[in-house]
mmCIF file of C-alpha atoms in Angstrom:
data_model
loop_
_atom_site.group_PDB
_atom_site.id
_atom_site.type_symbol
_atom_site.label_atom_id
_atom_site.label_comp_id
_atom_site.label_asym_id
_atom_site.label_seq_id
_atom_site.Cartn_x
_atom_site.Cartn_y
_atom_site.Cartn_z
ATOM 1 C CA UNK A 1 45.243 17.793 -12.148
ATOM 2 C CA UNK A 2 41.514 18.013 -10.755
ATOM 3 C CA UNK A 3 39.118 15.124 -10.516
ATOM 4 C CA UNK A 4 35.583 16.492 -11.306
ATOM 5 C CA UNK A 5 32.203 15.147 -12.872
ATOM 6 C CA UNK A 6 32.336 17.123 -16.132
ATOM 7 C CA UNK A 7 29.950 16.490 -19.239
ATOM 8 C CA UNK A 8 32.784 16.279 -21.034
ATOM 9 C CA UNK A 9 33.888 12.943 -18.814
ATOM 10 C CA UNK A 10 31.448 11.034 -20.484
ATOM 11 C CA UNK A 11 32.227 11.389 -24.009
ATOM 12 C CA UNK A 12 33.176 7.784 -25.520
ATOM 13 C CA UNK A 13 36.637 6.974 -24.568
ATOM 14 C CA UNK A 14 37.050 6.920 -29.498
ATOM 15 C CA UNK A 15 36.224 10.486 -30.727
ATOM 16 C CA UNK A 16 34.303 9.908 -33.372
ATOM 17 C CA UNK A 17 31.006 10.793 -34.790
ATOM 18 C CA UNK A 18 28.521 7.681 -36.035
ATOM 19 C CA UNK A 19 26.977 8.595 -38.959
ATOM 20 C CA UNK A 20 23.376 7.432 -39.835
ATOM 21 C CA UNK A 21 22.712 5.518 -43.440
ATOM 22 C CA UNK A 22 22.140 8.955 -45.161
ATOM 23 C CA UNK A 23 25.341 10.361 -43.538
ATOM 24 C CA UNK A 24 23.305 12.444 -40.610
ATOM 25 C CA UNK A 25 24.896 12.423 -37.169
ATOM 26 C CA UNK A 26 23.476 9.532 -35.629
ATOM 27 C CA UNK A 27 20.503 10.111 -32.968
ATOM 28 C CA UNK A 28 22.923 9.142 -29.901
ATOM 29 C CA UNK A 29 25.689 11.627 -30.917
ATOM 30 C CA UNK A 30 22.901 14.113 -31.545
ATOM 31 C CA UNK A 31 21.919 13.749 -28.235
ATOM 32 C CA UNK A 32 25.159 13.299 -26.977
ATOM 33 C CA UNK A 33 26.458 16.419 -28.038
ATOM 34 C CA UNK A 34 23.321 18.624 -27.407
ATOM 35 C CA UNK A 35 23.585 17.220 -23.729
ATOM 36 C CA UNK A 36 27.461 18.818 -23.744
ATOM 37 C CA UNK A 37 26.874 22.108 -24.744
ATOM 38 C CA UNK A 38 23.978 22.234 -22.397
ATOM 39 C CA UNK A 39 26.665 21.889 -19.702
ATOM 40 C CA UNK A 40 25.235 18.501 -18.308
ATOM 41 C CA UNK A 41 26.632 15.279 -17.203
ATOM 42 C CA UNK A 42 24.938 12.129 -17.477
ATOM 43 C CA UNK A 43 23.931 11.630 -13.846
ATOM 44 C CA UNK A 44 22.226 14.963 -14.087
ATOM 45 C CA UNK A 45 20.810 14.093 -17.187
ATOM 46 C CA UNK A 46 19.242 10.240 -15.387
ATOM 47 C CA UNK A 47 17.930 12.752 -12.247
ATOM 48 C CA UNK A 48 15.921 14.998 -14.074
ATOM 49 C CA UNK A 49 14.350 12.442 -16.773
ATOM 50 C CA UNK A 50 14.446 9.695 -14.087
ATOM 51 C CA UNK A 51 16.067 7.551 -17.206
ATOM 52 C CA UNK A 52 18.520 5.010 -15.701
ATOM 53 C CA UNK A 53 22.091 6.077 -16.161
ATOM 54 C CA UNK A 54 23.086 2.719 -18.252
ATOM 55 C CA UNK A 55 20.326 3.235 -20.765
ATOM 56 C CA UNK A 56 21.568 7.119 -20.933
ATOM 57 C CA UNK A 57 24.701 5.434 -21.856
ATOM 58 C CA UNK A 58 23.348 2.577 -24.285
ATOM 59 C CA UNK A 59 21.325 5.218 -26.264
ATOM 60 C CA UNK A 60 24.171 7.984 -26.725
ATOM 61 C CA UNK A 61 25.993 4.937 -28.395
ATOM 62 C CA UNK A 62 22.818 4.315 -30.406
ATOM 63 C CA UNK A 63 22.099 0.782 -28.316
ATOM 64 C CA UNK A 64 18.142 0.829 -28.133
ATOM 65 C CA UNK A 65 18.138 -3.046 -26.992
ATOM 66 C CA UNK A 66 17.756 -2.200 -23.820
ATOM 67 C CA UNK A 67 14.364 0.324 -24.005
ATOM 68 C CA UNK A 68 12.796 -2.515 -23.697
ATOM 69 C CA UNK A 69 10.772 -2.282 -27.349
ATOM 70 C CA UNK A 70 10.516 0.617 -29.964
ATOM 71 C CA UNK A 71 7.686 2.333 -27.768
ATOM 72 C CA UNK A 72 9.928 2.650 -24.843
ATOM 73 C CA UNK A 73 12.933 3.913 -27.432
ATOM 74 C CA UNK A 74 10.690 6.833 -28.593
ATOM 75 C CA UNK A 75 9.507 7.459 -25.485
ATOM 76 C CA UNK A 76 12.950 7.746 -23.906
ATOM 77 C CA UNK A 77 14.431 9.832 -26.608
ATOM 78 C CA UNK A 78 11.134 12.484 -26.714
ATOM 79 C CA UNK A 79 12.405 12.563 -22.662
ATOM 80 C CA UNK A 80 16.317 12.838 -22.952
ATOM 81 C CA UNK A 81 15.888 15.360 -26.129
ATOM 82 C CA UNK A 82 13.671 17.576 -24.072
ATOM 83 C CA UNK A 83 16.468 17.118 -21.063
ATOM 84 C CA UNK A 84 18.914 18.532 -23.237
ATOM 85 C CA UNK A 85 16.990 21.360 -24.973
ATOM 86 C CA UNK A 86 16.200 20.252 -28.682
ATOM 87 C CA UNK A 87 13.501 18.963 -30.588
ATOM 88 C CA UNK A 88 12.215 15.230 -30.352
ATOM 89 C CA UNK A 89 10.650 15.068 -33.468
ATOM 90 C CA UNK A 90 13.349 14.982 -36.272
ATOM 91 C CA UNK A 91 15.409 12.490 -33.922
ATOM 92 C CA UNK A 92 12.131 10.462 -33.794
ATOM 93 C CA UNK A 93 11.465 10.670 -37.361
ATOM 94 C CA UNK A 94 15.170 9.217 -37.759
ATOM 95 C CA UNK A 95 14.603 6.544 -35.935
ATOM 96 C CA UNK A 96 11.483 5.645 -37.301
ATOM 97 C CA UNK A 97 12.792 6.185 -40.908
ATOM 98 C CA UNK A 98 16.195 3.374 -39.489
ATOM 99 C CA UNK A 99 13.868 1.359 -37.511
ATOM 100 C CA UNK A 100 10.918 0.211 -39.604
ATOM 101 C CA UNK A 101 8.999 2.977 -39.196
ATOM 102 C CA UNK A 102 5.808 4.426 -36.870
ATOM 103 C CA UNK A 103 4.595 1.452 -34.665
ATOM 104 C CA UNK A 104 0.558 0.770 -34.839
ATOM 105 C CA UNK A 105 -0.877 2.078 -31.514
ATOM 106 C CA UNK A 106 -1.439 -0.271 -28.959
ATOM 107 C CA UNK A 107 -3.669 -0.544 -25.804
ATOM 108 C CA UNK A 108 -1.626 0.464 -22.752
ATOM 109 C CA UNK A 109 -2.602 -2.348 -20.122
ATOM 110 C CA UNK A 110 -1.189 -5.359 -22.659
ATOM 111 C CA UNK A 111 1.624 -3.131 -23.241
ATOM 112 C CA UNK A 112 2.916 -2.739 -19.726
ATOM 113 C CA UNK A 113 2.302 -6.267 -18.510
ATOM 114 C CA UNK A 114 6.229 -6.306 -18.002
ATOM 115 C CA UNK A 115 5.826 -3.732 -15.773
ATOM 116 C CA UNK A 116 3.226 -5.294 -13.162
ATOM 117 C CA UNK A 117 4.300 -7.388 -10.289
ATOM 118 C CA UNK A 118 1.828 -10.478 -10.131
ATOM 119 C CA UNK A 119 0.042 -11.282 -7.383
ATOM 120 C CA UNK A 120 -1.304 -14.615 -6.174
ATOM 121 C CA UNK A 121 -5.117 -14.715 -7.297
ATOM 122 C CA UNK A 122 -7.399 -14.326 -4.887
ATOM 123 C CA UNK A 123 -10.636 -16.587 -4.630
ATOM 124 C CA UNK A 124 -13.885 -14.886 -3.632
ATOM 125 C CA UNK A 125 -14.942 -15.271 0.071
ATOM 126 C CA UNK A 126 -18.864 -16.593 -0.666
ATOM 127 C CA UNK A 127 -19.054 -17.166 3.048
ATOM 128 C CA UNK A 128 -18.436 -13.462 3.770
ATOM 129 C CA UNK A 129 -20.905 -12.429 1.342
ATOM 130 C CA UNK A 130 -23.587 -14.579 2.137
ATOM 131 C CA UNK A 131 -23.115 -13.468 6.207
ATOM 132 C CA UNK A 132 -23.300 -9.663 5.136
ATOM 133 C CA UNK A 133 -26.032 -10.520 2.428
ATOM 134 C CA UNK A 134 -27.837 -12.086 5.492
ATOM 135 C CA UNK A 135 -27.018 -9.368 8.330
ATOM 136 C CA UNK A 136 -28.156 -6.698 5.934
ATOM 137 C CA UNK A 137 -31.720 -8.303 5.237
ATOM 138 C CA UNK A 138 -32.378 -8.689 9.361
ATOM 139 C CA UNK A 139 -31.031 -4.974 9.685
ATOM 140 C CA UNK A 140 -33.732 -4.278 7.114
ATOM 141 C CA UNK A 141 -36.490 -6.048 8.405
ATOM 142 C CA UNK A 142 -35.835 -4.942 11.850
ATOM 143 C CA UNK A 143 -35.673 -1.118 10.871
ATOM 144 C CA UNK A 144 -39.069 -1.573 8.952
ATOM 145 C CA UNK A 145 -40.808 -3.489 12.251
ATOM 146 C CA UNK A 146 -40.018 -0.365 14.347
ATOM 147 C CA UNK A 147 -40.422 2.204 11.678
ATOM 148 C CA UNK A 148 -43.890 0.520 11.432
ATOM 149 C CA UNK A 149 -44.473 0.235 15.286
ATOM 150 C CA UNK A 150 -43.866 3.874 16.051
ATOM 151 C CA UNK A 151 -46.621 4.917 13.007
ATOM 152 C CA UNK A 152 -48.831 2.745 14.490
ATOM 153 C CA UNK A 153 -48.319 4.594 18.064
ATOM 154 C CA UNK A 154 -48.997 7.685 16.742
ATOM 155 C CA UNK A 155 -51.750 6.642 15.244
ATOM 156 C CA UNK A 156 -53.427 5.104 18.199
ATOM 157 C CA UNK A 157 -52.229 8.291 20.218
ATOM 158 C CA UNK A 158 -54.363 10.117 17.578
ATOM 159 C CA UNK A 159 -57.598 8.482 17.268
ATOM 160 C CA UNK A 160 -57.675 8.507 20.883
ATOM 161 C CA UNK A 161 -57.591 11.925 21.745
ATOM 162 C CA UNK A 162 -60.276 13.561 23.469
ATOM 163 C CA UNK A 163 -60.957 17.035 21.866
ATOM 164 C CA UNK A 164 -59.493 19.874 24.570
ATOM 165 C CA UNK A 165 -61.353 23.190 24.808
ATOM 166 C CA UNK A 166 -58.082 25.098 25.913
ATOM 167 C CA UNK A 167 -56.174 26.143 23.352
ATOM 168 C CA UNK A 168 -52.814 24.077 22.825
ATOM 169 C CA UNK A 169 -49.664 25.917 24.137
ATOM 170 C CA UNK A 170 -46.592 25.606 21.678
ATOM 171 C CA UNK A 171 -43.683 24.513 23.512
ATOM 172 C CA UNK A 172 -40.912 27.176 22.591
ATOM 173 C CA UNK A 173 -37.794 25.597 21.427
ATOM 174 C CA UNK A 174 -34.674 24.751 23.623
ATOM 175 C CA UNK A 175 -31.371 26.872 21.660
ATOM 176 C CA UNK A 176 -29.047 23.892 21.330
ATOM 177 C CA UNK A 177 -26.097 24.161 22.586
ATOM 178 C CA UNK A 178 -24.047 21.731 19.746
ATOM 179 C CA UNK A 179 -22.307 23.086 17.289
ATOM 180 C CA UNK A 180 -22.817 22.540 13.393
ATOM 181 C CA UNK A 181 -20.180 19.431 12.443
ATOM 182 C CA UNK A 182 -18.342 20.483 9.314
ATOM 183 C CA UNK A 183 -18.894 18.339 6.701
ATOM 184 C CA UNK A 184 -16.295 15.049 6.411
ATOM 185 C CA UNK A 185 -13.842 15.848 3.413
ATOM 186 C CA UNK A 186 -13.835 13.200 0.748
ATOM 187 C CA UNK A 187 -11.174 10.770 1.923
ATOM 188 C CA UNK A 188 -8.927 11.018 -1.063
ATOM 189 C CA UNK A 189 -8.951 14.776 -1.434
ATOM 190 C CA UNK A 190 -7.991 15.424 2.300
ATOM 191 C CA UNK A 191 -5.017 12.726 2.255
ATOM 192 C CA UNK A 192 -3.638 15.683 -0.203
ATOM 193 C CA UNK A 193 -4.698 18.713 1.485
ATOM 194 C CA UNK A 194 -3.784 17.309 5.200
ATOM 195 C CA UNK A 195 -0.487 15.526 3.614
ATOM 196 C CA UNK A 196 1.550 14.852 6.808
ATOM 197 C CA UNK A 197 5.443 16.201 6.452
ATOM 198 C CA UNK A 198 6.746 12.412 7.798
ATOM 199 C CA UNK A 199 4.780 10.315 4.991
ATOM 200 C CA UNK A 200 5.173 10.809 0.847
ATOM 201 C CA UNK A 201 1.407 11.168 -0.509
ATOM 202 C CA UNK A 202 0.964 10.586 -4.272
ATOM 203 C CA UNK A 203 -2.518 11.312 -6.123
ATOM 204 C CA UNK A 204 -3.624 10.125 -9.852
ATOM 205 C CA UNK A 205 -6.555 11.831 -11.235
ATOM 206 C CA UNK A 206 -7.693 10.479 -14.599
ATOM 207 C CA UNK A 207 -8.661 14.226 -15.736
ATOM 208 C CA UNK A 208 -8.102 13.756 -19.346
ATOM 209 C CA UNK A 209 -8.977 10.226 -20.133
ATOM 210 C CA UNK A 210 -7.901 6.285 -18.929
ATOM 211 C CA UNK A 211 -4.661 5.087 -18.051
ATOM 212 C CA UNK A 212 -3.381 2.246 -16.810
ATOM 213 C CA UNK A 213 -1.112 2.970 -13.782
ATOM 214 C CA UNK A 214 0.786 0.760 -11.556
ATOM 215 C CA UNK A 215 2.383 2.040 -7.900
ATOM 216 C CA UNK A 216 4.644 0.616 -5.329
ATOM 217 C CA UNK A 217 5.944 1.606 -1.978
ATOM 218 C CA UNK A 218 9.397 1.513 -0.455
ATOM 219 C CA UNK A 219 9.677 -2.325 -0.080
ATOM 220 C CA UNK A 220 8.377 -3.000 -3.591
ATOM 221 C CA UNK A 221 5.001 -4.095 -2.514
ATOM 222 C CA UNK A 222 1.762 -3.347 -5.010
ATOM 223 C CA UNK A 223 -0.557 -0.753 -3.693
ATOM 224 C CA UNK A 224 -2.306 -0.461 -7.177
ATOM 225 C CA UNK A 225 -1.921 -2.524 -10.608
ATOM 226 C CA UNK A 226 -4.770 -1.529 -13.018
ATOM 227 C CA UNK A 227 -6.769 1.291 -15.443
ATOM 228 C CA UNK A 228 -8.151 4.130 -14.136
ATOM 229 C CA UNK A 229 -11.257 5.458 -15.856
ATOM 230 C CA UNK A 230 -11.661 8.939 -16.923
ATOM 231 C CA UNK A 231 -12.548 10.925 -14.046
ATOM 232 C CA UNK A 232 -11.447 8.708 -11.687
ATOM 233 C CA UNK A 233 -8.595 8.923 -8.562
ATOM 234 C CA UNK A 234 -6.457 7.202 -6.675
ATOM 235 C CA UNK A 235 -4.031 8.034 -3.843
ATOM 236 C CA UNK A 236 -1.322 6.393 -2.331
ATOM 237 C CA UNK A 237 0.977 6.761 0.847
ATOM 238 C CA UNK A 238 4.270 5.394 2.538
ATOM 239 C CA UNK A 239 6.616 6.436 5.059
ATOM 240 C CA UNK A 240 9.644 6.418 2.199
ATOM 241 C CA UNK A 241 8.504 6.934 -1.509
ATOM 242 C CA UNK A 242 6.052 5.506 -3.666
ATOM 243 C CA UNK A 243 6.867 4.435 -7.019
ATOM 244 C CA UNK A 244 4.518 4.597 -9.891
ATOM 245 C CA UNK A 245 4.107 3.913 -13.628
ATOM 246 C CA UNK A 246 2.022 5.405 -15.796
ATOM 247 C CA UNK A 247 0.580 3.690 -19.130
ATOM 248 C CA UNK A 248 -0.610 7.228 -20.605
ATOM 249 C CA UNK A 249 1.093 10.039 -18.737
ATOM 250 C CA UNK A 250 -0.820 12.634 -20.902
ATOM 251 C CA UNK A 251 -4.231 11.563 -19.491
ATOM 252 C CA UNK A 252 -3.552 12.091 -15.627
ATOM 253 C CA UNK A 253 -2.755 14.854 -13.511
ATOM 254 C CA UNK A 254 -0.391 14.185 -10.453
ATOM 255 C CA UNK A 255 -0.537 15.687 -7.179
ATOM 256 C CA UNK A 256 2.363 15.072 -4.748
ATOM 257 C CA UNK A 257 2.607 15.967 -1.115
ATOM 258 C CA UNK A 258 -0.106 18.291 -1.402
ATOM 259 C CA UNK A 259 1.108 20.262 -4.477
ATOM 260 C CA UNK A 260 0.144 19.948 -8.130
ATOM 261 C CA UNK A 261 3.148 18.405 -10.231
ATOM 262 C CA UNK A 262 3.414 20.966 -13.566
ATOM 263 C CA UNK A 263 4.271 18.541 -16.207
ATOM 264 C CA UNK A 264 4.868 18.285 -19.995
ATOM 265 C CA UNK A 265 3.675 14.394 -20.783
ATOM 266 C CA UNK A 266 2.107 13.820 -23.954
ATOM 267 C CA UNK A 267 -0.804 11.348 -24.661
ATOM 268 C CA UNK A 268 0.333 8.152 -24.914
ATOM 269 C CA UNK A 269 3.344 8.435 -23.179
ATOM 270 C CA UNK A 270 4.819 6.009 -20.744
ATOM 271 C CA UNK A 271 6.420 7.394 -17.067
ATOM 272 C CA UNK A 272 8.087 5.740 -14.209
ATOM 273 C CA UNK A 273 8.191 8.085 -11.746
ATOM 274 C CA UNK A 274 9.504 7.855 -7.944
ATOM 275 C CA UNK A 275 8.315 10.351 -5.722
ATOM 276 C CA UNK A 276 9.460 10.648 -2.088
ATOM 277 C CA UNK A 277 8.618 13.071 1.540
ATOM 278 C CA UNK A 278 10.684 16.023 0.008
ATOM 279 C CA UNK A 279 9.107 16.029 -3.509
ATOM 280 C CA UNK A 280 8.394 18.428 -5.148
ATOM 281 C CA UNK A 281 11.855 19.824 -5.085
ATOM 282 C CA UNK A 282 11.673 23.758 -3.888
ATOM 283 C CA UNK A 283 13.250 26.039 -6.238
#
């Protein structure tokens, strides 16, 4: 007898099929079963959605208590039905019609609070902005003294001239010998396009609208907590991976190690993604 990792292992260890109040196949056992005949076992199913395997398992036996809320519920079965290869929206309108119904929309920063890691406030440094305040007004000042000096030079220089009857020779121009500088790349856009093979680099544009987003590196420390506005970027680095979270995936467009992720999300739709230095996967 072989030992193998079969779709078929994880079937519950009763065969039955839960029926829904108006005697439909339950949304678990829908998705259950589609996940089967697509020839996939739950671990595959976790690495491709990047849904944790126990809440794979919790929602094929129709346990949404730990999705964390009816938006994360949705949002994980619009994921694992797409996984699988079947519609989303008759298995949403199920659990909608079992579960009270379409939720009223709500902002995504309040939403995801459970998401962010706190940090310890941080009071504003007055002293530091009082010395630059200061160090900026003398840098003026000065640069206005000597910008006023040198006119007043050349002004002197001019009004006492004697008048020459030669005719003035034009000094001919010395070819320089420096070459032109090419312009400095913005900093974000060449952290993508010179994205070094030993470091993970992760940019969020805000193409399509807001989002709050929240990203992490290896070690769980916060590189970014908060909303990007519409037209906005941000990117992010580490020598391991870089977690992020994304209050509405449809609204951002993600660009990892130098390539463009293709992706499906929809507006309003929540990702936690974890991207590291061999992502995207080739082929």
């Amino acid at each position: 007898m072989s030992i193998g990792n079969s779709p078929e292992d994880d079937r519950p260890s009763e065969d039955h099929t839960p029926q829904s109040g108006d005697d439909r196949p339950s949304i678990g056992h829908v998705l259950q079963q589609a996940r089967i005949a697509a020839g996939l076992t739950v671990d595959e199913v976790s690495q491709s959605t990047r849904v944790r395997i126990p809440i794979v398992h919790a929602i094929e036996q129709d346990d949404f208590s730990r999705c964390g809320g009816d938006v994360y519920a949705r949002g994980h079965i619009r994921t694992l039905a797409r996984a699988v290869g079947i519609d989303p929206e008759p298995l949403l309108a199920q659990y909608g019609a079992e579960h009270g119904g379409q939720p009223a929309p709500t902002p995504a920063t309040p939403l995801f609070e459970a998401e962010r890691i706190r940090s310890e406030p941080r009071r504003p440094n007055w002293t530091a902005a009082m010395v630059a305040a200061i160090v900026a007004v003398i840098a003026f000042v000065g640069y206005t003294a000597v910008s006023g000096g040198d006119d007043g030079d050349k002004q002197q220089a001019a009004e006492g001239a004697t008048p020459s009857t030669s005719k003035p020779t034009t000094p001919k121009p010395k070819p320089s010998t420096k070459k032109p500088s090419d312009p400095k790349p913005n900093p974000s856009d060449s952290a993508i396009a010179a994205a070094p093979r030993d470091k993970v680099t992760v940019k969020i544009n805000a193409a399509d609208g807001r989002s709050w987003i929240s990203a992490k590196d290896h070690n769980g420390r916060l590189l970014f907590d908060g909303v990007l506005e519409q037209g906005q970027s941000k990117t992010f680095q580490d020598n391991q991976k870089v977690d992020v979270v994304l209050g509405d995936a449809g609204a951002v467009q993600l660009y990892v190690n130098g390539k463009k992720i293709q992706d499906e999300f929809q507006a309003g739709q929540v990702e936690r993604l974890t991207y590291t230095k061999g992502d995207p996967e080739v082929g």
